[in-house]
mmCIF file of C-alpha atoms in Angstrom:
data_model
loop_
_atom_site.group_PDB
_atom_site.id
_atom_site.type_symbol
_atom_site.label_atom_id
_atom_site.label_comp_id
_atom_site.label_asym_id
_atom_site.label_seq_id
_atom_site.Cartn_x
_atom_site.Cartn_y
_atom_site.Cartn_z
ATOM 1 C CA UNK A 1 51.816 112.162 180.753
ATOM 2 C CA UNK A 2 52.044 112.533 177.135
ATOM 3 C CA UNK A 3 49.140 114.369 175.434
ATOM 4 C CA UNK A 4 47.143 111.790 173.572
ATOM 5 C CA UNK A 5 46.558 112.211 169.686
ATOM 6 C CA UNK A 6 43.325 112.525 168.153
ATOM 7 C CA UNK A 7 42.558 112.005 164.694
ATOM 8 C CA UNK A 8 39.480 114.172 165.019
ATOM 9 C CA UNK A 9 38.802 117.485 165.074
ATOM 10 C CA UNK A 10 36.877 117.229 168.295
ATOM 11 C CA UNK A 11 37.391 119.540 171.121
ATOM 12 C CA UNK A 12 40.234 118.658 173.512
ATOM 13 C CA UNK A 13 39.293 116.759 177.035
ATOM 14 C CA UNK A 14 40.589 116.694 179.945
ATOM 15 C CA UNK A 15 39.742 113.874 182.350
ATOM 16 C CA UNK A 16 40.262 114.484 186.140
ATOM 17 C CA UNK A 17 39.558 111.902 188.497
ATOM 18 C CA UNK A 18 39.863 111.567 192.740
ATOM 19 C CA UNK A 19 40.714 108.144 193.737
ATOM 20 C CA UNK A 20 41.063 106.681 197.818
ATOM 21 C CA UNK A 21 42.200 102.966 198.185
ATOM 22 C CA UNK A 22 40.472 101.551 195.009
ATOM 23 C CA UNK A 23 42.902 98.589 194.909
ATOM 24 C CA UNK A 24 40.566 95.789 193.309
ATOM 25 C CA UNK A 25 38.778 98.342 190.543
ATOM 26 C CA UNK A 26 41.277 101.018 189.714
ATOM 27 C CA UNK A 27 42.782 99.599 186.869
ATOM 28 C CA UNK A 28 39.690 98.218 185.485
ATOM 29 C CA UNK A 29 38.408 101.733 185.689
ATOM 30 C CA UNK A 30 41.803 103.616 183.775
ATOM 31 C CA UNK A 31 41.563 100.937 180.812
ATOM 32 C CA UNK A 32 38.010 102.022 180.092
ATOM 33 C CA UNK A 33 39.177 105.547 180.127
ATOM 34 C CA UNK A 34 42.009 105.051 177.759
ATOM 35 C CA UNK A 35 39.962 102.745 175.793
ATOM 36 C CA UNK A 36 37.389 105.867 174.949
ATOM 37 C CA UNK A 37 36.592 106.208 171.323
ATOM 38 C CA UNK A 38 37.578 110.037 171.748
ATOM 39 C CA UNK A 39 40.962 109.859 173.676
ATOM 40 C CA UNK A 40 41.379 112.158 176.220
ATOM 41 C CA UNK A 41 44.089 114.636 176.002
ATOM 42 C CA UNK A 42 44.807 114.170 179.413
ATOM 43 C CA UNK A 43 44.334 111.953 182.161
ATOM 44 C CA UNK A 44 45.157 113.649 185.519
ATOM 45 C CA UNK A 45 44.305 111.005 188.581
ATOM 46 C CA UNK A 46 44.662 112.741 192.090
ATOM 47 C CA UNK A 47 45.342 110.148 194.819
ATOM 48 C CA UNK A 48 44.140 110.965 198.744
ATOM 49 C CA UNK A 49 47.003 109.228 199.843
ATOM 50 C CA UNK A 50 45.805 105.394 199.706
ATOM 51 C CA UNK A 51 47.451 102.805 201.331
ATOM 52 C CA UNK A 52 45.838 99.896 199.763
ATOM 53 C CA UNK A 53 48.008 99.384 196.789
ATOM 54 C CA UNK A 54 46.426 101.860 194.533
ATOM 55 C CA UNK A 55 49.168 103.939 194.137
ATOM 56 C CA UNK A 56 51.383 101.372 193.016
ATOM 57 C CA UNK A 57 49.139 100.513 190.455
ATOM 58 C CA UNK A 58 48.701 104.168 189.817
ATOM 59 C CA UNK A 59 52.427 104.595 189.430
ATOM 60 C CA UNK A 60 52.525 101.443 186.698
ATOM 61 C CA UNK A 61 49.925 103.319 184.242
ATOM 62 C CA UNK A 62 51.635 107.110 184.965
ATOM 63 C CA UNK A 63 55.302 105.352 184.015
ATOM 64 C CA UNK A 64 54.028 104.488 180.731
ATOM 65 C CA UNK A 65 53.089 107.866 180.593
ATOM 66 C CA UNK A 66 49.342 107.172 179.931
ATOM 67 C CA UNK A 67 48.139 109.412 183.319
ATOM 68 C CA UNK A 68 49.217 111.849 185.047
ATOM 69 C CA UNK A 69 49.296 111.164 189.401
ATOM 70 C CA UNK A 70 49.134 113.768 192.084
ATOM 71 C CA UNK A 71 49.243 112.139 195.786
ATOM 72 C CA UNK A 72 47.739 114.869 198.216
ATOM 73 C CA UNK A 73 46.181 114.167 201.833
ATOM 74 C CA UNK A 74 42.148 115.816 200.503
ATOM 75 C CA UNK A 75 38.778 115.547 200.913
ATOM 76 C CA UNK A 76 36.689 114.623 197.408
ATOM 77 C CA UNK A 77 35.976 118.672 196.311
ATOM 78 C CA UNK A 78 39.707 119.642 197.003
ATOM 79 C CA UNK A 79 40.952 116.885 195.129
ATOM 80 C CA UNK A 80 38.831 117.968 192.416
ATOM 81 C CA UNK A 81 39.210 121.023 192.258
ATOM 82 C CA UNK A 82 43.384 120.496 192.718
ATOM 83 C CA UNK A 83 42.926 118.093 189.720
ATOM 84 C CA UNK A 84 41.336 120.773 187.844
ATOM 85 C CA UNK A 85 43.845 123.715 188.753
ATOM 86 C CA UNK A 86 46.650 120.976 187.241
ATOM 87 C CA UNK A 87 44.977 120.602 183.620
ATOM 88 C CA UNK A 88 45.682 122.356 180.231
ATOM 89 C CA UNK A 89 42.710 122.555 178.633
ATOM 90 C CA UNK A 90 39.327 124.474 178.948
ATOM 91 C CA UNK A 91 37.402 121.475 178.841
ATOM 92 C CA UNK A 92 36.690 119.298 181.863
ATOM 93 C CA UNK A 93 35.264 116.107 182.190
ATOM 94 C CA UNK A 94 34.531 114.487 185.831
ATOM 95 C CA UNK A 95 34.421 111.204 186.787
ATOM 96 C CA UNK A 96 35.479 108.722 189.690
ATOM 97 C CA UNK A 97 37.080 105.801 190.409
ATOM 98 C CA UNK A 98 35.313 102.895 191.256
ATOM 99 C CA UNK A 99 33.386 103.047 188.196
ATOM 100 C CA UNK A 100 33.594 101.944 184.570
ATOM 101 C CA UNK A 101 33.230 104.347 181.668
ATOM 102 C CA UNK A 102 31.595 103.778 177.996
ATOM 103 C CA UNK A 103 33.584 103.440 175.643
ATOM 104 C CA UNK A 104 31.428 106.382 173.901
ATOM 105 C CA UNK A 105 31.268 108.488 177.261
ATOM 106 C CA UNK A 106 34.280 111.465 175.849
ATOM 107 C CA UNK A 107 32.508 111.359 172.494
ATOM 108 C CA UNK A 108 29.099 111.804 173.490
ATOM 109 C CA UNK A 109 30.394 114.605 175.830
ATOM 110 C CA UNK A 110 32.038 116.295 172.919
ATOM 111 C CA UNK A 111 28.880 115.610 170.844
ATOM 112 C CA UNK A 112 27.025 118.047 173.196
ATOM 113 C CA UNK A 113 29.794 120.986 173.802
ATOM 114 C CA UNK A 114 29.450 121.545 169.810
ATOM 115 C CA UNK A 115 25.677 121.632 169.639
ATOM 116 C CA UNK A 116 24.397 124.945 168.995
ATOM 117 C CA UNK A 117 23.375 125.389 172.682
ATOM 118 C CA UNK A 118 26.681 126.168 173.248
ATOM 119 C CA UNK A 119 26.432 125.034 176.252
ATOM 120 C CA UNK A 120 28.661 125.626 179.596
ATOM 121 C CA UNK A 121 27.921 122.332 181.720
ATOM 122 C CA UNK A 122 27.199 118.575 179.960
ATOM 123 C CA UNK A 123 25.551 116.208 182.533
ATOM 124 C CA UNK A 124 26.587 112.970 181.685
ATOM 125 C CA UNK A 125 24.513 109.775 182.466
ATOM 126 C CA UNK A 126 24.957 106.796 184.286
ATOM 127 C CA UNK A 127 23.821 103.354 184.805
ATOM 128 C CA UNK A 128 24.286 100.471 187.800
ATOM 129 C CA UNK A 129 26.022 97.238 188.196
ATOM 130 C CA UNK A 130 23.704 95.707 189.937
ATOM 131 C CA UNK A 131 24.869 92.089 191.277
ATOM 132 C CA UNK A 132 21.670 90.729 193.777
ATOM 133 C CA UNK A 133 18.278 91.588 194.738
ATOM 134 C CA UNK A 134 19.646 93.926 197.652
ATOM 135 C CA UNK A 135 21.462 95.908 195.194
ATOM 136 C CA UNK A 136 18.717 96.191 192.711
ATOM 137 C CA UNK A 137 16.245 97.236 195.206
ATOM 138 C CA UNK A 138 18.691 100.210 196.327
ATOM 139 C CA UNK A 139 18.815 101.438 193.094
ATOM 140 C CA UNK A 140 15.086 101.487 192.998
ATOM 141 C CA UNK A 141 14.462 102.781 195.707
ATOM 142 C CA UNK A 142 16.495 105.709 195.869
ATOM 143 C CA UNK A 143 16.749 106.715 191.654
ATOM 144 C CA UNK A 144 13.837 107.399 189.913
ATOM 145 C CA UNK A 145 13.617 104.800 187.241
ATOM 146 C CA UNK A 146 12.647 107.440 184.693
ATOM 147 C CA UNK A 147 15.062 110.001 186.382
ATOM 148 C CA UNK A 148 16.761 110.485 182.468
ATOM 149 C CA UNK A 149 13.555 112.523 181.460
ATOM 150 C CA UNK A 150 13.709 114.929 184.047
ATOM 151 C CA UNK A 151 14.964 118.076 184.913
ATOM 152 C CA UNK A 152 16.939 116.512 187.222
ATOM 153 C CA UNK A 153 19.055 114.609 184.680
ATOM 154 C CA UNK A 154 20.025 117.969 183.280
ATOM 155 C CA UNK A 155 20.363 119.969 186.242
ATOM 156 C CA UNK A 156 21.711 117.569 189.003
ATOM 157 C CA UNK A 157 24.616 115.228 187.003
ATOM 158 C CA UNK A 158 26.619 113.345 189.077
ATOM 159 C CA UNK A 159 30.042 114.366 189.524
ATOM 160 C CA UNK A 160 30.838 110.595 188.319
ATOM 161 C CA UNK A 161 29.808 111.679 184.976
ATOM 162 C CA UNK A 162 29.434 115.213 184.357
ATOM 163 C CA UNK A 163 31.859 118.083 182.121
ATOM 164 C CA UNK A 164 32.186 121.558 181.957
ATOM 165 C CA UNK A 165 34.137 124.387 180.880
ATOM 166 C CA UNK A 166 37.232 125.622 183.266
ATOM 167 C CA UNK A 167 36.158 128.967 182.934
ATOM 168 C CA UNK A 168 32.924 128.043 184.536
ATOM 169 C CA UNK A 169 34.677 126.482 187.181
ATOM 170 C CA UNK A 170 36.730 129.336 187.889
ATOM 171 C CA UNK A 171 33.547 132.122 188.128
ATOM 172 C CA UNK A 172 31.599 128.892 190.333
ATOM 173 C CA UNK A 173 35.025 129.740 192.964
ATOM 174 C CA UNK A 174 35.244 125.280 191.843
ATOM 175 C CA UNK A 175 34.240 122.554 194.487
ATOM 176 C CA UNK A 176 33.097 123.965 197.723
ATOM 177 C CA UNK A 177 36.411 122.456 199.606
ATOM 178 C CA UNK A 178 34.641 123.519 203.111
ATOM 179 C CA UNK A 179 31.570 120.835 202.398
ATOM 180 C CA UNK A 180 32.189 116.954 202.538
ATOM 181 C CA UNK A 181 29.039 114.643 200.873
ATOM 182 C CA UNK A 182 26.906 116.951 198.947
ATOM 183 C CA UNK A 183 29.682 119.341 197.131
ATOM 184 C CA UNK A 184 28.729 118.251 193.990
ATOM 185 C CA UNK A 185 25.269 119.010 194.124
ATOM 186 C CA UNK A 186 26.097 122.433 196.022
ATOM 187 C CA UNK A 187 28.499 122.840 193.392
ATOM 188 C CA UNK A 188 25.574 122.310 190.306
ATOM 189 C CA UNK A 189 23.350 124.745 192.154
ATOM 190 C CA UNK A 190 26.207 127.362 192.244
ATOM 191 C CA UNK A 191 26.854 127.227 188.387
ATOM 192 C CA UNK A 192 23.181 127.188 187.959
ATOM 193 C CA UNK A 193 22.617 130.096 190.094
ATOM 194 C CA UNK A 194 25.152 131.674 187.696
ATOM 195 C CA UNK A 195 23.119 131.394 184.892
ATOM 196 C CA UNK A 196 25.803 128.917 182.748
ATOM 197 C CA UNK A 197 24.012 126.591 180.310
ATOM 198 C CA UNK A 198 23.483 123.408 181.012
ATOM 199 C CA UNK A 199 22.691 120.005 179.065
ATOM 200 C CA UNK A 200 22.418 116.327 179.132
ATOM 201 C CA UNK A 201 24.041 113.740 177.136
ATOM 202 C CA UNK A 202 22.248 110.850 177.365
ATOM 203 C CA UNK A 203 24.495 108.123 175.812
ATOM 204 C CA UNK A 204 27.631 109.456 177.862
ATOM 205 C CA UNK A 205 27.036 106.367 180.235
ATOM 206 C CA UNK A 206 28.915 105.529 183.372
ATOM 207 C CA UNK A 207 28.407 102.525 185.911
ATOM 208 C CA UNK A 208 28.912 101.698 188.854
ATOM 209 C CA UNK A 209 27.498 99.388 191.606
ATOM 210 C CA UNK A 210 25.480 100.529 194.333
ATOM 211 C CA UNK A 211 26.207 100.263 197.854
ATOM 212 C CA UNK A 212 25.996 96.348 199.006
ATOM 213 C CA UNK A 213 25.299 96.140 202.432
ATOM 214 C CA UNK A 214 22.652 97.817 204.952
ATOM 215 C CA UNK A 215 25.849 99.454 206.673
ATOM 216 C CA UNK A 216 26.924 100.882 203.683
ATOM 217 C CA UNK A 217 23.516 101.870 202.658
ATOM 218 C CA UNK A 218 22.675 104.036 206.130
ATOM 219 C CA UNK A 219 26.322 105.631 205.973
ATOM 220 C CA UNK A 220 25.642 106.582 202.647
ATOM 221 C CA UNK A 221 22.501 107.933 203.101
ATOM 222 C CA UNK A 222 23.447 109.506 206.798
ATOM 223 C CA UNK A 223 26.312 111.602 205.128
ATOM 224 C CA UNK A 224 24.008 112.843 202.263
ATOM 225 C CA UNK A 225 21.634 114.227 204.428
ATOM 226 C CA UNK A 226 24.214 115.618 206.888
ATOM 227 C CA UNK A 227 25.905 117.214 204.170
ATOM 228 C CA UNK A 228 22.429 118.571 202.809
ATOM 229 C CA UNK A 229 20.952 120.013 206.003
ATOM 230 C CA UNK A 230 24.709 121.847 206.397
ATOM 231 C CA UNK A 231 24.095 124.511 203.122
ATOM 232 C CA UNK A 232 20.312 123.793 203.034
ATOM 233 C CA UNK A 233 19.673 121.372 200.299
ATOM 234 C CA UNK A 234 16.095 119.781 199.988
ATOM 235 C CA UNK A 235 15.127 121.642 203.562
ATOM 236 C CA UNK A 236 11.746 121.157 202.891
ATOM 237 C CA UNK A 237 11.787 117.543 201.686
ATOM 238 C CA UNK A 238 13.545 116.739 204.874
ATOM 239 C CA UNK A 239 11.160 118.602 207.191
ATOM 240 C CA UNK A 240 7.898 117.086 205.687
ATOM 241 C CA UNK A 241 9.467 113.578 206.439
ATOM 242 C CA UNK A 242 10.150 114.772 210.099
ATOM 243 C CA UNK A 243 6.837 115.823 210.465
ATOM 244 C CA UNK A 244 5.207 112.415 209.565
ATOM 245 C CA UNK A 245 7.385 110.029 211.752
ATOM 246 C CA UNK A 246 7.290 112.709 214.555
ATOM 247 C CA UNK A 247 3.879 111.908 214.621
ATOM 248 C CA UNK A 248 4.026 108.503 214.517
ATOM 249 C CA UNK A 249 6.569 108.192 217.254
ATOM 250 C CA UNK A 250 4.553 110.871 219.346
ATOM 251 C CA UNK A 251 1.368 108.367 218.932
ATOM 252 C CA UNK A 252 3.792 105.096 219.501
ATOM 253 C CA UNK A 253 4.574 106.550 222.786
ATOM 254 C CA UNK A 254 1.372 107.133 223.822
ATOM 255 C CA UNK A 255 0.529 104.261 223.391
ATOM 256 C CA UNK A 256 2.666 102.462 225.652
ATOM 257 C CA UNK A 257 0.474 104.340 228.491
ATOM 258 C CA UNK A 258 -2.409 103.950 226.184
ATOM 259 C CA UNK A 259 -2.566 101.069 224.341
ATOM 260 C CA UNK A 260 -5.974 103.145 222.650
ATOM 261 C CA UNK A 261 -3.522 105.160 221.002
ATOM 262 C CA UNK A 262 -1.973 103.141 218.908
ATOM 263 C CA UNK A 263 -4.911 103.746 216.163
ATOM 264 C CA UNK A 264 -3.952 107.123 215.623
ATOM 265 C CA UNK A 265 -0.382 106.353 214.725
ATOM 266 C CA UNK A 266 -2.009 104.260 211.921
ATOM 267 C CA UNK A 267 -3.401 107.726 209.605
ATOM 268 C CA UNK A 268 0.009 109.379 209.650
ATOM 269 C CA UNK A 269 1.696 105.735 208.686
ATOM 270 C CA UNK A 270 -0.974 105.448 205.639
ATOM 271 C CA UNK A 271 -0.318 109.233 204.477
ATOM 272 C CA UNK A 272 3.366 108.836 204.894
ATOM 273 C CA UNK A 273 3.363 105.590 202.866
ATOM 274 C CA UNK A 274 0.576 106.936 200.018
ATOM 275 C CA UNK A 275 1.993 110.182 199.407
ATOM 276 C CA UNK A 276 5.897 109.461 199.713
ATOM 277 C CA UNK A 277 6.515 105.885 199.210
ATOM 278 C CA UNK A 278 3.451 104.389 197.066
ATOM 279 C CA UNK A 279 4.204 105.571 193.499
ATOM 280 C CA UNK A 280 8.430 105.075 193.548
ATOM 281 C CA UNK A 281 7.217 101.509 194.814
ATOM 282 C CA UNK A 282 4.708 101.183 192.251
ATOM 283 C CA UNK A 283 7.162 102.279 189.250
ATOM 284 C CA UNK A 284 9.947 99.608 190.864
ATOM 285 C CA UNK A 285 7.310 97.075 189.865
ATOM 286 C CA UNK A 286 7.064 97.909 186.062
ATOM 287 C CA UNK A 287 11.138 98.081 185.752
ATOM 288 C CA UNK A 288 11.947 94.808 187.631
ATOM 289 C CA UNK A 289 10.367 90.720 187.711
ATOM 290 C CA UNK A 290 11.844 90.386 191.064
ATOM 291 C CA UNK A 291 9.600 88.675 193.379
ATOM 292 C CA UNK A 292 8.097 90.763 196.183
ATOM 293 C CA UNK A 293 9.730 94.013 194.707
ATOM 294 C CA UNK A 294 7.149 96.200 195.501
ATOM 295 C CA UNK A 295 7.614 95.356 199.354
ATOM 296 C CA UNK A 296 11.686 95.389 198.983
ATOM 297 C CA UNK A 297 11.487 99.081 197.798
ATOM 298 C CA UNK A 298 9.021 100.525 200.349
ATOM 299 C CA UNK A 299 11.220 98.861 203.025
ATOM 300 C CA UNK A 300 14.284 100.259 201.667
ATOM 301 C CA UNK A 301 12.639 103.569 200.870
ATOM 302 C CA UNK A 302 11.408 103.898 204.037
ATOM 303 C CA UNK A 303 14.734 102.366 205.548
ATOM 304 C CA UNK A 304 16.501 105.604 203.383
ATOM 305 C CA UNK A 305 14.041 108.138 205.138
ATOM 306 C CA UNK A 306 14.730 106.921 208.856
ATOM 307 C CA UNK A 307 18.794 107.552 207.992
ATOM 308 C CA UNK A 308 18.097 110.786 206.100
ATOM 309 C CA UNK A 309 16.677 112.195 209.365
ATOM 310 C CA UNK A 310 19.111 111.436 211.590
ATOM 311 C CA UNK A 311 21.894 112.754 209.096
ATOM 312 C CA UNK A 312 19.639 115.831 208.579
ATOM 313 C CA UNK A 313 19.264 116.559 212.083
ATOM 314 C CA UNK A 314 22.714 116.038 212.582
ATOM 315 C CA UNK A 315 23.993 118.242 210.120
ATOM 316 C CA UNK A 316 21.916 121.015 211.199
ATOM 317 C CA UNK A 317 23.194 120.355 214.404
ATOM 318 C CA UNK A 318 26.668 121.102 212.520
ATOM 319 C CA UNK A 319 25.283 124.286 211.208
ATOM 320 C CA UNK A 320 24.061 125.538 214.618
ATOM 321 C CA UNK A 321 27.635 124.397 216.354
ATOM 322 C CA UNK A 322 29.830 125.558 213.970
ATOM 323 C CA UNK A 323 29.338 128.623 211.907
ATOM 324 C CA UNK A 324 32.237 128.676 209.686
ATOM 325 C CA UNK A 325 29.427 126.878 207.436
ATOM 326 C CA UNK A 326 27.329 129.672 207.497
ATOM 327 C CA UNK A 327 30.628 132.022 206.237
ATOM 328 C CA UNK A 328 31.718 129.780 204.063
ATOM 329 C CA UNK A 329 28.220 129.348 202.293
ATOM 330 C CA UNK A 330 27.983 133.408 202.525
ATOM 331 C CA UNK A 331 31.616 133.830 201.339
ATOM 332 C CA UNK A 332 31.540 131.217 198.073
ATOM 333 C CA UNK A 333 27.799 131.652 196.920
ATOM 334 C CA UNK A 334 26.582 135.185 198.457
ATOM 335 C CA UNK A 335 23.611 133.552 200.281
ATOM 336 C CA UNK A 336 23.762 131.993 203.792
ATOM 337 C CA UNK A 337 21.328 129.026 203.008
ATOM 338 C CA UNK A 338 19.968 127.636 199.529
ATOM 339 C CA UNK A 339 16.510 128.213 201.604
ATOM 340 C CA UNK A 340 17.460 131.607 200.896
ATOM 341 C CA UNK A 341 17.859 130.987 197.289
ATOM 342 C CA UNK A 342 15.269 131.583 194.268
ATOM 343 C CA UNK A 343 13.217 127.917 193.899
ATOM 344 C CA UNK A 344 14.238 127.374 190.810
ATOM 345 C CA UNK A 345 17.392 127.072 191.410
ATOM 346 C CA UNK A 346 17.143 124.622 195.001
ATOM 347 C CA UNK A 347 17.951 121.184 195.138
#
């Protein structure tokens, strides 16, 4: 593609992008990257070989020379991190397809790299599209609603909205290619645990929509936590919510000999429910009108916890089966598991 002019003396972007059979939002997504107030320099688009029709549109944009397309058979952190290897400048800027990108995103990304903080990582921020109840209640239930004054916001972007410097990148050893769900995470812990700066640039929005169906929702959620238990992200998070439904289902059994025991499953339920569900429910209530709200969250929430076990205990499953994720954690980030890692740094 040709390099895109910029009257201002901002620093020079590149935009990568992974993309995999994004048919009915792709081009939505590439106009509100080439409609940014700060044009990119570049816009390098990595296909994973789709067979929906996004290519063709792909190939449209890339013949007026306004992105650049690479087609390669990949999983989401090697198309990254292939992306990233293709660009000219020092200055990357993440996002995905299936999303739509402020118009201010670039600019408010640039904003931050020329603070005084100097800083090596910009987590971008993002928004949802939400289009029904079910959709709105996801988001709810699994974002904090005041997630953009935390440490997380700074520490944990999204790789749908996040920028850094190649350099950083390159010392980070880029996307952990061995990992699929959870490699950008892993990979925000590993630049962290490197000591690069980070900070957060609040008006650099993205949205997207959340996932629309129960299906979607669980296989979502499933991979996360597979992913997660695999390099040993949130461990303890993961074990605490073992440990109350263990309980529950011990006393549930029980009680089908006897029926007594039933009453005992009830304590666990209430502590599982006041200590991990109550107050996310509670602040769902103060961001949305919705009827019956409060109810939709701890359903979902709780709905989110019964797949994040299964995926958890499936991954380390993974972990215990095959230990080229043990060498491959050892090999990229010097440590065998993040439970081996300093606390500050841990998911």
């Amino acid at each position: 593609m040709q390099h895109q002019h910029n009257s201002s003396n901002a620093i020079k972007l590149s935009v990568i992008v992974t993309v995999k059979n994004e048919v009915s939002s792709i081009a939505t997504f590439i106009e509100s990257l080439l409609n940014q107030s700060l044009k990119p320099d570049e816009i390098i688009i990595v296909d994973g070989n789709s067979n929906d029709g996004t290519q063709e549109i792909l190939n449209k944009f890339e013949a007026k020379n306004k992105i650049r397309m690479l087609v390669r058979e990949c999983n989401i952190a090697e198309g990254r991190n292939f992306a990233i290897a293709n660009t000219i400048n020092e200055y990357i800027a993440v996002t995905d397809a299936g999303c739509v990108v402020d118009n201010n995103w670039l600019i408010e990304i640039a904003k931050a790299f020329e603070t005084p903080d100097n800083p090596d990582v910009v987590a971008g921020n993002f928004q949802f599209d939400c289009h029904n109840v079910f959709e709105e209640t996801v988001v709810l239930s699994t974002f904090n609603p005041e997630r953009a004054e935390t440490e997380a916001a700074i520490y944990y972007p999204s790789s749908r909205s996040v920028a850094f410097k190649k350099c950083a990148w390159e010392q980070a050893k880029g996307y952990p290619e061995w990992l699929y769900a959870a490699e950008d995470t892993l990979f925000n812990i590993r630049l962290r645990q490197l000591n690069f700066k980070f900070v957060f640039a609040k008006k650099a929005l993205v949205t997207w929509r959340p996932r629309e169906t129960w299906k979607a929702l669980a296989k979502q959620r499933f991979n996360f936590s597979r992913g997660n238990a695999r390099v040993g992200i949130g461990t303890e998070g993961y074990m605490i919510n073992i440990k109350y439904h263990g309980l529950i289902l011990v006393f549930l059994l029980l009680s089908m000999t006897w029926s007594w025991m039933m009453v005992f499953s009830i304590y666990p339920m209430y502590l599982h429910i006041k200590n991990n569900l109550w107050s996310q429910a509670k602040k769902a209530t103060r961001k949305s009108n919705r009827p019956n709200i409060f109810w939709r969250v701890l359903l979902v929430m709780e709905f989110v916890r019964l797949m994040g076990i299964v995926g958890f205990i499936r991954g380390r499953l993974d972990r215990y089966l095959n230990k080229h994720y043990i060498e491959n954690q050892m090999q990229w980030m010097g440590i065998k598991t993040l439970d081996d890692l300093e606390e500050n740094y841990r998911a």
